[in-house]
Amino acid sequence: MTQAALFNLLEQAIRQQRLRTVDVALARFLGERDPAAAPAVLWLAALLSRQLADGHLCLNLDALPALAQEQDWPASWRRQMQALAEQPHQLGDSLLVAIGSEGKPASAPLVLDGPRLYLRRYWRHECVVAEAIGARLSQTLPLPASLPAELARLFPPAETPDWPKLACALAARSTFTVITGGPGTGKTTTVVRLLGLLQTLHLQAHDRPLRIRLAAPTGKAAARLNTSIANQIARLDVDDEVRHAIPAEVVTLHRLLGARPDTRRFRHDRGNPLHLDVLVIDEASMIDLEMMAAVLAALPAAARLILLGDKDQLSSVEAGAVLGDLCQRAEAGHYSAATARWLQGISGDDIHEAVRDDARPLDQHVAMLRHSHRFNADSGIGRLAHAVNAGDGAHVRLLLGTASSDLAWLPAASHEQLTELAIDGGDEHFHQQHTAGSPRGYRHYLERVQQRPQPGAGREAHDDWAHDVLQAFNRFQLLCALRQGAYGVDGLNEQIAEALHARGLIESSLGWYEGRPVMVTRNDYGLGLTNGDVGICLRCPDDSGRLRLVVAFLTPAAAGSGTGTRIRHVLPSRLGDVATTYAMTVHKSQGSEFEHTALVLPPDANLLLTRELLYTGITRARRWFSLLGSQHVVDSAVARRTRRYSGLADRLQHKPE
């Protein structure tokens, strides 16, 4: 095949939506850089570019035939890809490809490391992350004799094994710890106790407290953790000196690192590290590889890094699934006999069932919390989430077909039913299923909008009102899997806005109007807003007392203010990249929780509909969950598991000494 014939083929792939224009543009660029490059190399480069868009870090040549079949490529193309998989030597003859773990020659834009083909930038990020974490795995910190007593003080006697206590014990001896667990398993409570433990142990031996920073990938996740941390600290059984040394301020990772506008670089890096002793990052499943590389580069060598997150949630939108790679073996524990003996001596807990002969260093730094305090044994939401996560389609069908006080299923919902659900929480039949309370839709927060303070009320009164409106809005959220189409974000937002306007609940369905909820879709460093922040358009008084439209955001309070969050007013004219958000994608909902969550699935199965997406949508709900989608589409999503190709886990999986 000639290069010209290849590009004709790739143009067909664009028309068939199997490749994007940018994927083929990369292949053309590389072909111009090396006119002698074999067409196979350029074809693989285009496929690699497409894989990156789907979140993979690399193109696994061993998986090429399976990839072609999964994405339903034409039979002739499958044969071509099978041939490419069987003849990797073609890559070694190209000036465009560096071969081997050293990535040489450094001028090659592609790197073939084992069976994995990378763009050099992502290969370098993966190596940096693996090297930095690997170095931390080899460090063991000295522990004071008071550790068992302090653990007992923070963790009253409970059923064993007490995984939150064990997670704290593991973290006390390490500069790298991962704490994972599903919704309601106590990740935040555990990390607050861990910070109390670390600060107590440190102050027993030093004059100054540990410098602790808390961060999250998005503004929403930071604000939620901020509130939760502040509430937990007040109830912590530690000395006042320790309690006052635990921060409640949570910032986004971009703010922590010092993002520079219009560049991928940060103010803090290897040459200008962060000034801290402990860094805690919540919602770590949302962190992509490039961001993790930046965090690790800016982290002092002696500082502790503690990652929190649900390993079963959707991974980051960008390439990489760092938390998933780190927690591949967390379910079974995979602890060494030495670790088990140490934990039993420190805590009294026996974890022999989690001991494995093939234990590896990384496993000794990962703890999984297993008991959900949010969902009890009778919770339909909890059981549905567990069945979806386990890929148990039969159990999922049984649960959806059984009436539950916290779970409703509309397998063939009309647009009218969907609108009714979004506005009022559901029709009469839906409410009959919900005997425990009254789930609400968007009418609830719009009624709060009408409860504006009296004329002449001050800024504080309007801030309290705006806070109530935002809290009311967060009681319900409509989620969807797609961006476009009648069942995607664009179509549903338009439909719901028109329905609200028709019922007189909003003054317009277009432009800026009071009650319009919006989401920031791109970081705005000038305004201090980050991608994912949600605000609501309200009429608030300016300095002269005249009402004007502003967008109210709930943002983390400034350090030292003594409060967890504050209301921030921004003029609509200053907001560039925002979108109406009656409906948002499941990806955008990560880091948030809502009393009532409704997930809308499209009428046909789609490669984007996966087990992880369904699980993440379900677990955004605290009290009620509504699923709108056919049995066929649900079955398809439960059966399809997301897999992101990466070499990170392999780079870290070495046998312990």
XYZ file of C-alpha atoms in Angstrom:
657
model
C 0.000 0.000 0.000
C 1.299 3.490 -0.888
C 0.926 6.537 1.325
C -1.598 7.965 -1.150
C -3.708 4.811 -0.936
C -3.456 4.908 2.847
C -4.742 8.469 3.061
C -7.663 7.599 0.800
C -8.490 4.849 3.261
C -8.136 7.185 6.228
C -10.421 9.749 4.600
C -13.044 7.000 4.326
C -12.588 6.364 8.037
C -13.313 10.049 8.728
C -16.538 9.883 6.726
C -17.529 6.757 8.644
C -16.708 8.561 11.936
C -14.164 5.886 12.861
C -11.371 8.471 12.872
C -11.337 12.227 13.396
C -9.874 14.819 11.067
C -7.138 15.543 13.621
C -6.149 11.846 13.686
C -5.532 11.826 9.945
C -3.838 15.227 10.133
C -1.275 13.733 12.522
C -0.596 10.892 10.082
C -0.142 13.399 7.239
C 2.190 15.545 9.353
C 4.361 12.541 10.187
C 4.333 11.476 6.537
C 5.670 14.901 5.561
C 8.346 14.648 8.248
C 9.478 11.261 6.912
C 8.372 10.739 3.281
C 9.929 7.267 3.401
C 7.803 6.152 6.357
C 5.935 2.921 5.798
C 2.160 3.413 5.463
C 1.743 1.003 8.387
C 3.509 3.482 10.685
C 1.270 6.355 9.624
C -1.840 4.211 9.972
C -0.862 3.253 13.506
C -0.181 6.920 14.320
C -3.741 7.813 13.257
C -5.137 4.960 15.359
C -2.991 6.055 18.304
C -4.368 9.591 18.046
C -7.913 8.206 18.103
C -7.070 6.047 21.138
C -5.810 9.107 23.009
C -9.145 10.827 22.379
C -10.849 7.818 23.961
C -8.680 8.118 27.081
C -6.027 5.504 26.304
C -2.390 6.416 26.889
C -1.087 4.202 24.137
C -2.008 1.858 21.309
C -1.532 -1.730 22.398
C -0.432 -3.646 19.304
C -1.398 -6.939 20.904
C -4.976 -5.673 21.175
C -5.295 -4.388 17.595
C -7.432 -7.303 16.325
C -9.754 -7.059 19.317
C -9.987 -3.287 18.865
C -10.971 -3.681 15.214
C -13.664 -6.186 16.102
C -15.024 -4.179 19.046
C -15.360 -1.043 16.927
C -16.822 -3.022 14.024
C -14.219 -2.084 11.436
C -14.781 -3.541 7.935
C -13.386 -7.053 7.438
C -10.691 -5.873 4.987
C -9.441 -3.339 7.529
C -9.440 -5.944 10.267
C -7.118 -8.073 8.159
C -4.812 -5.093 7.671
C -4.720 -4.468 11.431
C -4.097 -8.136 12.128
C -1.129 -7.968 9.781
C 0.184 -4.867 11.534
C -0.080 -6.582 14.902
C 1.914 -9.529 13.591
C 4.645 -7.433 11.972
C 5.775 -4.853 14.530
C 9.233 -4.908 12.977
C 7.952 -2.357 10.438
C 7.979 0.198 13.208
C 11.637 -0.425 13.989
C 12.669 0.639 10.495
C 11.070 4.075 10.806
C 12.808 7.295 11.804
C 9.528 8.302 13.434
C 9.673 5.575 16.073
C 12.002 5.142 19.058
C 12.292 1.537 20.178
C 12.723 0.370 23.764
C 12.316 1.616 27.301
C 14.986 4.319 26.839
C 12.922 6.099 24.192
C 15.873 6.667 21.883
C 16.432 8.353 19.517
C 14.960 11.309 21.388
C 14.031 13.010 18.105
C 11.408 10.364 17.272
C 7.843 11.569 17.977
C 6.594 8.007 18.608
C 7.870 5.499 21.169
C 7.357 1.728 20.995
C 7.864 0.350 24.507
C 7.119 -3.373 24.503
C 3.819 -3.908 22.679
C 2.682 -0.323 23.371
C 2.990 2.570 20.943
C 2.967 6.066 22.499
C 3.186 9.665 21.499
C 6.424 10.680 23.159
C 4.773 13.219 25.449
C 2.490 10.614 27.024
C 5.264 8.045 27.240
C 7.363 10.588 29.138
C 4.476 11.412 31.501
C 3.933 7.721 32.233
C 7.626 7.198 32.968
C 7.701 10.251 35.275
C 4.656 9.057 37.244
C 5.930 5.481 37.527
C 9.398 6.611 38.611
C 8.073 9.080 41.199
C 5.584 6.639 42.729
C 8.116 3.808 42.592
C 10.597 5.887 44.572
C 7.968 6.527 47.257
C 7.072 2.839 47.473
C 10.608 2.069 48.603
C 10.499 4.567 51.490
C 9.488 3.398 54.982
C 9.106 6.094 57.607
C 10.073 5.601 61.276
C 7.063 5.247 63.554
C 6.731 6.317 67.190
C 5.750 3.864 69.890
C 2.560 5.883 70.467
C 1.027 4.872 67.106
C -1.150 2.005 68.457
C -2.530 4.189 71.258
C -3.326 7.078 68.924
C -5.053 4.715 66.486
C -7.154 3.333 69.333
C -8.083 6.866 70.392
C -9.263 7.853 66.908
C -11.002 4.557 66.141
C -13.292 3.161 68.843
C -13.655 -0.644 68.891
C -15.469 -1.889 65.774
C -15.940 -5.024 63.750
C -12.680 -6.274 62.339
C -11.032 -5.742 60.040
C -11.568 -2.016 60.543
C -10.406 -0.860 57.114
C -10.449 2.895 57.835
C -8.116 2.276 60.803
C -5.911 -0.007 58.697
C -5.757 2.625 55.949
C -4.509 5.161 58.494
C -1.909 2.717 59.814
C -0.577 2.054 56.310
C -0.462 5.777 55.552
C 1.400 6.551 58.775
C 4.452 4.614 57.613
C 4.527 5.750 53.993
C 4.988 8.804 51.775
C 2.443 7.395 49.291
C -1.001 6.008 50.077
C -4.158 5.326 48.074
C -7.495 5.066 49.894
C -10.319 3.880 47.668
C -13.926 2.982 48.314
C -17.441 3.370 47.008
C -19.972 6.036 47.985
C -20.577 6.378 51.692
C -17.654 4.190 52.744
C -16.147 7.011 54.803
C -13.224 8.194 52.693
C -13.496 11.782 53.946
C -13.996 10.729 57.573
C -11.003 8.433 57.276
C -8.714 11.074 55.837
C -9.673 13.617 58.523
C -8.791 11.048 61.192
C -5.597 10.309 59.290
C -4.648 13.980 59.303
C -5.389 14.108 63.023
C -3.165 11.061 63.501
C -0.285 12.425 61.426
C -0.468 15.842 63.056
C -0.577 14.305 66.560
C 2.438 12.058 65.905
C 4.366 14.947 64.362
C 3.664 17.405 67.196
C 4.799 14.829 69.728
C 8.273 15.022 68.200
C 8.485 18.518 66.665
C 7.795 22.123 67.584
C 5.848 23.022 64.458
C 2.857 21.284 62.863
C 2.864 19.576 59.486
C 2.121 21.796 56.517
C -0.962 20.122 55.037
C -2.713 21.039 51.769
C -6.022 19.658 50.478
C -6.911 19.615 46.788
C -9.407 18.240 44.283
C -9.496 18.169 40.474
C -12.535 20.484 40.078
C -14.093 23.424 41.845
C -17.247 21.445 42.640
C -15.279 18.629 44.223
C -13.170 21.134 46.170
C -16.252 22.948 47.517
C -17.922 19.693 48.573
C -14.789 18.414 50.326
C -14.314 21.827 51.941
C -17.702 21.630 53.644
C -17.295 17.981 54.611
C -13.803 18.464 56.061
C -14.890 21.464 58.145
C -17.744 19.457 59.678
C -15.533 16.463 60.432
C -12.707 18.401 62.104
C -15.018 19.763 64.813
C -15.929 16.214 65.893
C -12.393 14.805 65.830
C -11.095 13.311 69.104
C -7.726 15.085 69.212
C -6.109 17.838 71.241
C -7.097 21.413 70.377
C -3.582 22.136 69.106
C -3.940 19.290 66.623
C -7.468 20.260 65.589
C -6.388 23.817 64.829
C -3.498 22.507 62.718
C -5.781 20.602 60.327
C -6.794 22.825 57.401
C -10.328 22.971 56.022
C -9.452 24.936 52.888
C -9.583 22.841 49.709
C -8.287 24.190 46.397
C -8.318 22.894 42.856
C -5.178 21.226 41.581
C -4.749 24.005 39.030
C -4.807 26.605 41.784
C -2.500 24.534 43.998
C 0.112 24.186 41.277
C -0.242 27.773 40.065
C -1.699 27.397 36.590
C -0.405 29.844 34.012
C -2.965 31.169 31.505
C -2.632 29.945 27.914
C 0.023 27.366 28.763
C 0.211 23.800 30.043
C 2.923 24.772 32.531
C 2.559 25.530 36.234
C 4.341 27.881 38.600
C 5.238 24.971 40.880
C 7.366 22.275 39.290
C 10.538 20.327 39.962
C 12.561 23.534 40.190
C 9.988 25.314 42.383
C 8.345 22.635 44.518
C 5.256 23.071 46.652
C 5.762 24.199 50.257
C 4.054 21.376 52.111
C 4.595 18.194 54.080
C 1.330 16.397 53.258
C -0.856 16.629 50.150
C -4.316 15.055 50.094
C -6.126 14.829 46.744
C -9.804 13.869 46.708
C -11.741 12.488 43.707
C -8.493 11.087 42.335
C -10.345 9.039 39.697
C -10.729 12.318 37.787
C -6.978 12.964 37.553
C -5.457 12.335 34.132
C -1.865 11.227 33.612
C -0.511 14.641 32.614
C -1.908 16.278 35.752
C -0.559 13.487 37.966
C 2.869 13.951 36.416
C 2.688 17.678 37.187
C 1.656 17.021 40.799
C 4.448 14.528 41.390
C 7.027 16.809 39.776
C 6.048 19.646 42.129
C 5.903 17.476 45.252
C 8.913 17.600 47.600
C 10.648 14.233 47.868
C 9.942 13.921 51.602
C 6.279 14.984 51.394
C 3.424 12.519 51.764
C 0.891 12.079 48.963
C -2.532 10.645 49.862
C -4.995 9.905 47.073
C -8.717 9.409 47.752
C -11.268 8.174 45.263
C -13.618 5.517 43.967
C -11.697 3.212 41.656
C -14.915 2.100 39.922
C -16.026 5.556 38.808
C -15.474 6.942 35.351
C -11.886 7.916 34.707
C -10.712 11.361 33.669
C -11.911 12.893 30.421
C -8.286 13.296 29.359
C -5.979 10.367 28.657
C -5.143 8.064 31.527
C -6.860 6.232 34.372
C -4.274 6.689 37.094
C -6.407 5.687 40.078
C -7.763 2.666 38.223
C -4.221 1.555 37.370
C -3.118 1.959 40.989
C -6.126 0.053 42.374
C -6.308 -2.870 39.960
C -5.733 -5.351 42.805
C -7.354 -3.443 45.685
C -10.467 -5.616 45.893
C -8.532 -8.683 47.039
C -5.977 -6.727 49.075
C -2.841 -8.589 47.950
C -0.981 -7.821 51.168
C 2.218 -9.607 52.069
C 2.413 -11.746 55.207
C 4.849 -9.208 56.665
C 2.389 -6.348 56.149
C -0.420 -8.391 57.720
C 1.695 -9.163 60.787
C 2.665 -5.520 61.169
C -0.937 -4.323 60.860
C -2.137 -6.850 63.428
C 0.565 -5.769 65.852
C -0.304 -2.087 65.410
C -4.094 -2.316 65.261
C -5.090 -5.768 66.494
C -6.944 -6.430 63.222
C -6.449 -9.719 61.370
C -6.393 -9.417 57.565
C -5.161 -12.910 56.707
C -7.944 -13.224 54.081
C -6.331 -10.374 52.124
C -2.835 -11.923 52.148
C -1.596 -13.179 48.785
C 1.594 -14.937 47.685
C 1.936 -12.584 44.719
C 1.949 -9.423 46.877
C 3.750 -6.466 45.300
C 5.097 -3.221 46.749
C 2.257 -1.103 45.382
C -0.347 -3.328 47.066
C 1.080 -2.482 50.493
C 0.182 1.183 49.940
C -3.437 0.734 48.819
C -6.392 0.382 51.208
C -9.978 -0.223 50.161
C -12.891 0.827 52.386
C -15.673 -1.713 52.033
C -18.661 -0.802 54.231
C -21.117 1.828 52.941
C -22.734 4.002 55.603
C -24.923 5.772 53.048
C -26.713 2.755 51.601
C -28.010 0.069 53.960
C -28.881 -3.496 53.022
C -32.397 -2.441 51.941
C -31.262 0.432 49.738
C -32.291 -0.017 46.129
C -29.642 2.491 45.049
C -26.876 0.673 46.909
C -27.871 -2.751 45.628
C -28.253 -1.476 42.064
C -24.829 0.196 42.149
C -23.252 -3.010 43.464
C -24.954 -5.168 40.822
C -23.914 -2.831 38.007
C -20.350 -2.672 39.285
C -20.219 -6.478 39.433
C -21.581 -6.770 35.882
C -24.504 -8.844 37.187
C -27.084 -8.128 34.493
C -29.669 -10.569 35.897
C -29.593 -8.894 39.306
C -29.795 -5.446 37.698
C -32.941 -6.499 35.815
C -34.458 -7.912 39.017
C -33.785 -4.724 40.981
C -35.163 -2.463 38.264
C -38.313 -4.540 38.079
C -38.917 -4.441 41.848
C -40.677 -1.476 43.461
C -38.317 0.408 45.770
C -38.727 3.516 47.908
C -35.496 5.064 46.592
C -35.347 3.679 43.053
C -37.554 4.265 40.015
C -37.211 2.920 36.468
C -38.950 4.337 33.403
C -37.970 1.957 30.581
C -39.978 3.740 27.885
C -40.283 7.312 29.096
C -41.807 9.806 26.674
C -40.433 13.327 26.390
C -43.485 14.486 28.350
C -42.658 12.094 31.200
C -39.028 13.185 31.106
C -40.100 16.822 31.334
C -42.454 16.031 34.215
C -39.634 14.291 36.032
C -37.260 17.222 35.518
C -39.770 19.814 36.720
C -41.672 18.087 39.512
C -39.700 14.930 40.294
C -41.955 12.533 38.382
C -45.565 11.656 37.587
C -48.089 10.132 40.005
C -46.922 6.565 39.358
C -43.328 7.599 40.050
C -44.266 9.225 43.360
C -46.149 6.106 44.433
C -42.859 4.190 44.296
C -41.174 6.784 46.504
C -42.882 6.277 49.825
C -39.959 7.624 51.898
C -40.055 11.369 51.314
C -40.741 13.461 48.263
C -38.163 13.696 45.497
C -38.301 17.039 43.712
C -37.347 18.475 40.356
C -36.293 21.942 39.257
C -39.543 23.639 40.331
C -38.226 23.460 43.891
C -35.196 25.717 43.358
C -37.114 28.091 41.065
C -39.647 28.654 43.857
C -36.691 29.615 46.060
C -35.612 32.106 43.377
C -38.938 33.880 43.865
C -38.290 34.234 47.604
C -35.942 37.194 47.075
C -35.110 39.308 50.159
C -37.178 42.450 50.743
C -36.129 45.653 48.920
C -33.366 47.346 50.828
C -31.999 44.122 52.289
C -28.224 44.139 52.378
C -25.606 42.086 50.571
C -25.467 39.504 53.352
C -29.187 38.763 53.048
C -28.888 38.349 49.293
C -25.846 36.097 49.724
C -27.826 33.912 52.125
C -30.656 33.787 49.579
C -28.287 32.902 46.747
C -26.774 30.178 48.930
C -30.260 28.736 49.580
C -31.053 28.802 45.857
C -27.831 26.980 44.990
C -28.450 24.416 47.716
C -32.022 23.895 46.460
C -30.753 23.474 42.905
C -28.389 20.744 44.092
C -31.286 18.659 45.383
C -31.956 17.366 41.860
C -29.850 16.823 38.758
C -30.640 15.366 35.369
C -27.698 13.408 33.946
C -27.128 11.992 30.481
C -24.498 9.972 28.690
C -24.221 12.002 25.490
C -23.586 15.609 24.570
C -25.584 15.866 21.363
C -28.977 14.710 20.151
C -32.451 14.665 21.673
C -31.214 12.565 24.604
C -27.957 14.465 25.044
C -27.041 17.587 26.996
C -27.832 19.989 24.150
C -31.279 18.607 23.344
C -32.397 18.092 26.940
C -31.318 21.545 28.101
C -33.304 23.138 25.296
C -36.347 20.942 25.986
C -36.378 21.602 29.733
C -35.823 25.360 29.367
C -38.761 25.596 26.957
C -40.991 23.568 29.309
C -40.066 25.730 32.314
C -40.785 28.862 30.310
C -44.137 27.509 29.100
C -45.159 26.940 32.729
C -44.125 30.415 33.795
C -41.296 29.233 36.023
C -38.618 31.210 34.127
C -39.041 34.485 32.211
C -37.259 33.267 29.080
C -35.711 30.115 27.682
C -32.917 31.953 25.849
C -30.064 34.244 26.839
C -29.507 35.389 30.405
C -32.572 35.153 32.625
C -33.112 34.838 36.364
C -32.914 31.216 37.444
C -30.700 30.056 34.578
C -28.182 27.488 35.862
C -24.837 27.508 34.063
C -21.657 25.469 34.191
C -18.198 26.853 33.487
C -16.737 24.789 30.638
C -13.186 26.131 30.676
C -10.886 27.328 33.443
C -11.022 31.099 33.826
C -8.035 32.063 35.938
C -8.876 35.752 35.798
C -12.220 35.128 37.500
C -10.959 32.324 39.707
C -13.476 29.871 38.215
C -12.675 26.356 37.078
C -14.138 23.926 34.589
C -17.211 22.356 36.196
C -18.178 25.206 38.554
C -21.972 25.719 38.591
C -23.699 29.045 39.159
C -27.231 30.436 38.921
C -28.268 33.734 37.374
C -30.032 35.935 39.959
C -31.030 39.575 40.442
C -28.942 41.035 43.243
C -28.347 44.656 44.298
C -25.228 46.500 43.198
C -23.443 49.093 45.342
C -26.202 51.646 44.617
C -28.931 49.187 45.638
C -30.208 48.680 42.081
C -31.046 45.091 41.120
C -29.044 43.646 38.263
C -28.421 40.181 36.857
C -25.372 38.401 38.231
C -24.325 34.763 38.315
C -23.891 33.437 41.855
C -21.275 30.739 42.422
C -20.545 28.846 45.622
C -16.749 28.794 45.885
C -14.221 27.811 48.564
C -13.659 30.630 51.040
C -10.346 32.414 51.280
C -7.778 30.906 53.587
C -8.154 32.035 57.183
C -11.730 33.255 56.728
C -13.102 30.691 59.175
C -15.824 29.524 56.791
C -15.892 26.713 54.290
C -17.527 28.444 51.304
C -18.643 31.850 50.107
C -20.945 33.293 47.438
C -19.185 34.845 44.460
C -21.077 37.212 42.110
C -19.940 37.463 38.485
C -21.518 39.634 35.789
C -22.863 37.531 32.870
C -20.918 39.703 30.433
C -17.665 38.480 31.996
C -18.492 34.804 31.521
C -17.256 33.452 28.222
C -17.253 29.668 28.307
C -20.438 28.609 30.089
C -23.381 26.363 29.188
C -26.903 25.934 30.544
C -26.922 22.948 32.869
C -30.398 21.626 33.568
C -28.817 18.503 32.124
C -25.153 17.596 32.429
C -23.077 14.616 31.377
C -22.223 11.927 33.901
C -18.565 12.884 33.469
C -19.278 16.475 34.534
C -21.240 15.278 37.581
C -18.241 13.586 39.171
C -17.294 15.158 42.465
C -20.948 16.043 43.110
C -23.838 14.448 44.994
C -27.545 15.186 44.680
C -30.493 14.114 46.781
C -32.341 13.015 43.646
C -30.508 12.047 40.469
C -32.139 11.062 37.181
C -30.058 9.386 34.485
C -31.339 9.549 30.898
C -30.000 6.916 28.488
C -30.397 7.178 24.695
C -32.820 4.803 22.943
C -30.026 2.837 21.262
C -26.915 1.127 22.632
C -23.724 3.118 22.265
C -20.030 2.462 22.840
C -20.037 5.349 25.338
C -22.548 3.524 27.521
C -20.454 1.469 29.904
C -20.693 -0.136 33.300
C -18.578 2.642 34.805
C -20.811 5.367 33.377
C -23.945 3.708 34.746
C -22.321 3.113 38.153
C -21.095 6.706 38.370
C -24.534 8.072 37.478
C -26.246 5.883 40.083
C -23.838 6.810 42.855
C -24.382 10.568 42.396
C -27.715 10.013 44.197
C -27.976 10.254 47.983
C -31.684 9.492 48.528
C -33.443 8.828 45.218
C -32.385 7.604 41.810
C -34.431 7.508 38.602
C -33.293 5.618 35.514
C -34.778 6.401 32.113
C -33.712 3.810 29.557
C -34.772 0.560 27.937
C -33.806 -2.848 29.263
C -31.751 -3.510 26.133
C -29.684 -0.347 26.563
C -29.168 -0.992 30.278
C -28.102 -4.593 29.589
C -25.636 -3.377 26.954
C -24.114 -0.817 29.327
C -23.754 -3.327 32.188
C -22.011 -5.801 29.865
C -19.506 -3.271 28.484
C -16.599 -2.457 30.777
C -14.281 0.446 30.138
C -10.693 -0.483 29.542
C -8.003 2.119 29.134
C -4.715 0.933 27.727
C -1.718 2.034 29.751
C 1.647 0.749 30.848
C 1.601 2.390 34.276
C 0.439 -0.645 36.261
C 3.060 -2.868 34.616
C 5.803 -0.354 35.383
C 4.824 -0.411 39.065
C 4.164 -4.128 39.476
C 7.455 -5.469 40.708
C 7.872 -8.241 43.237
C 8.701 -7.112 46.790
C 12.132 -7.914 48.123
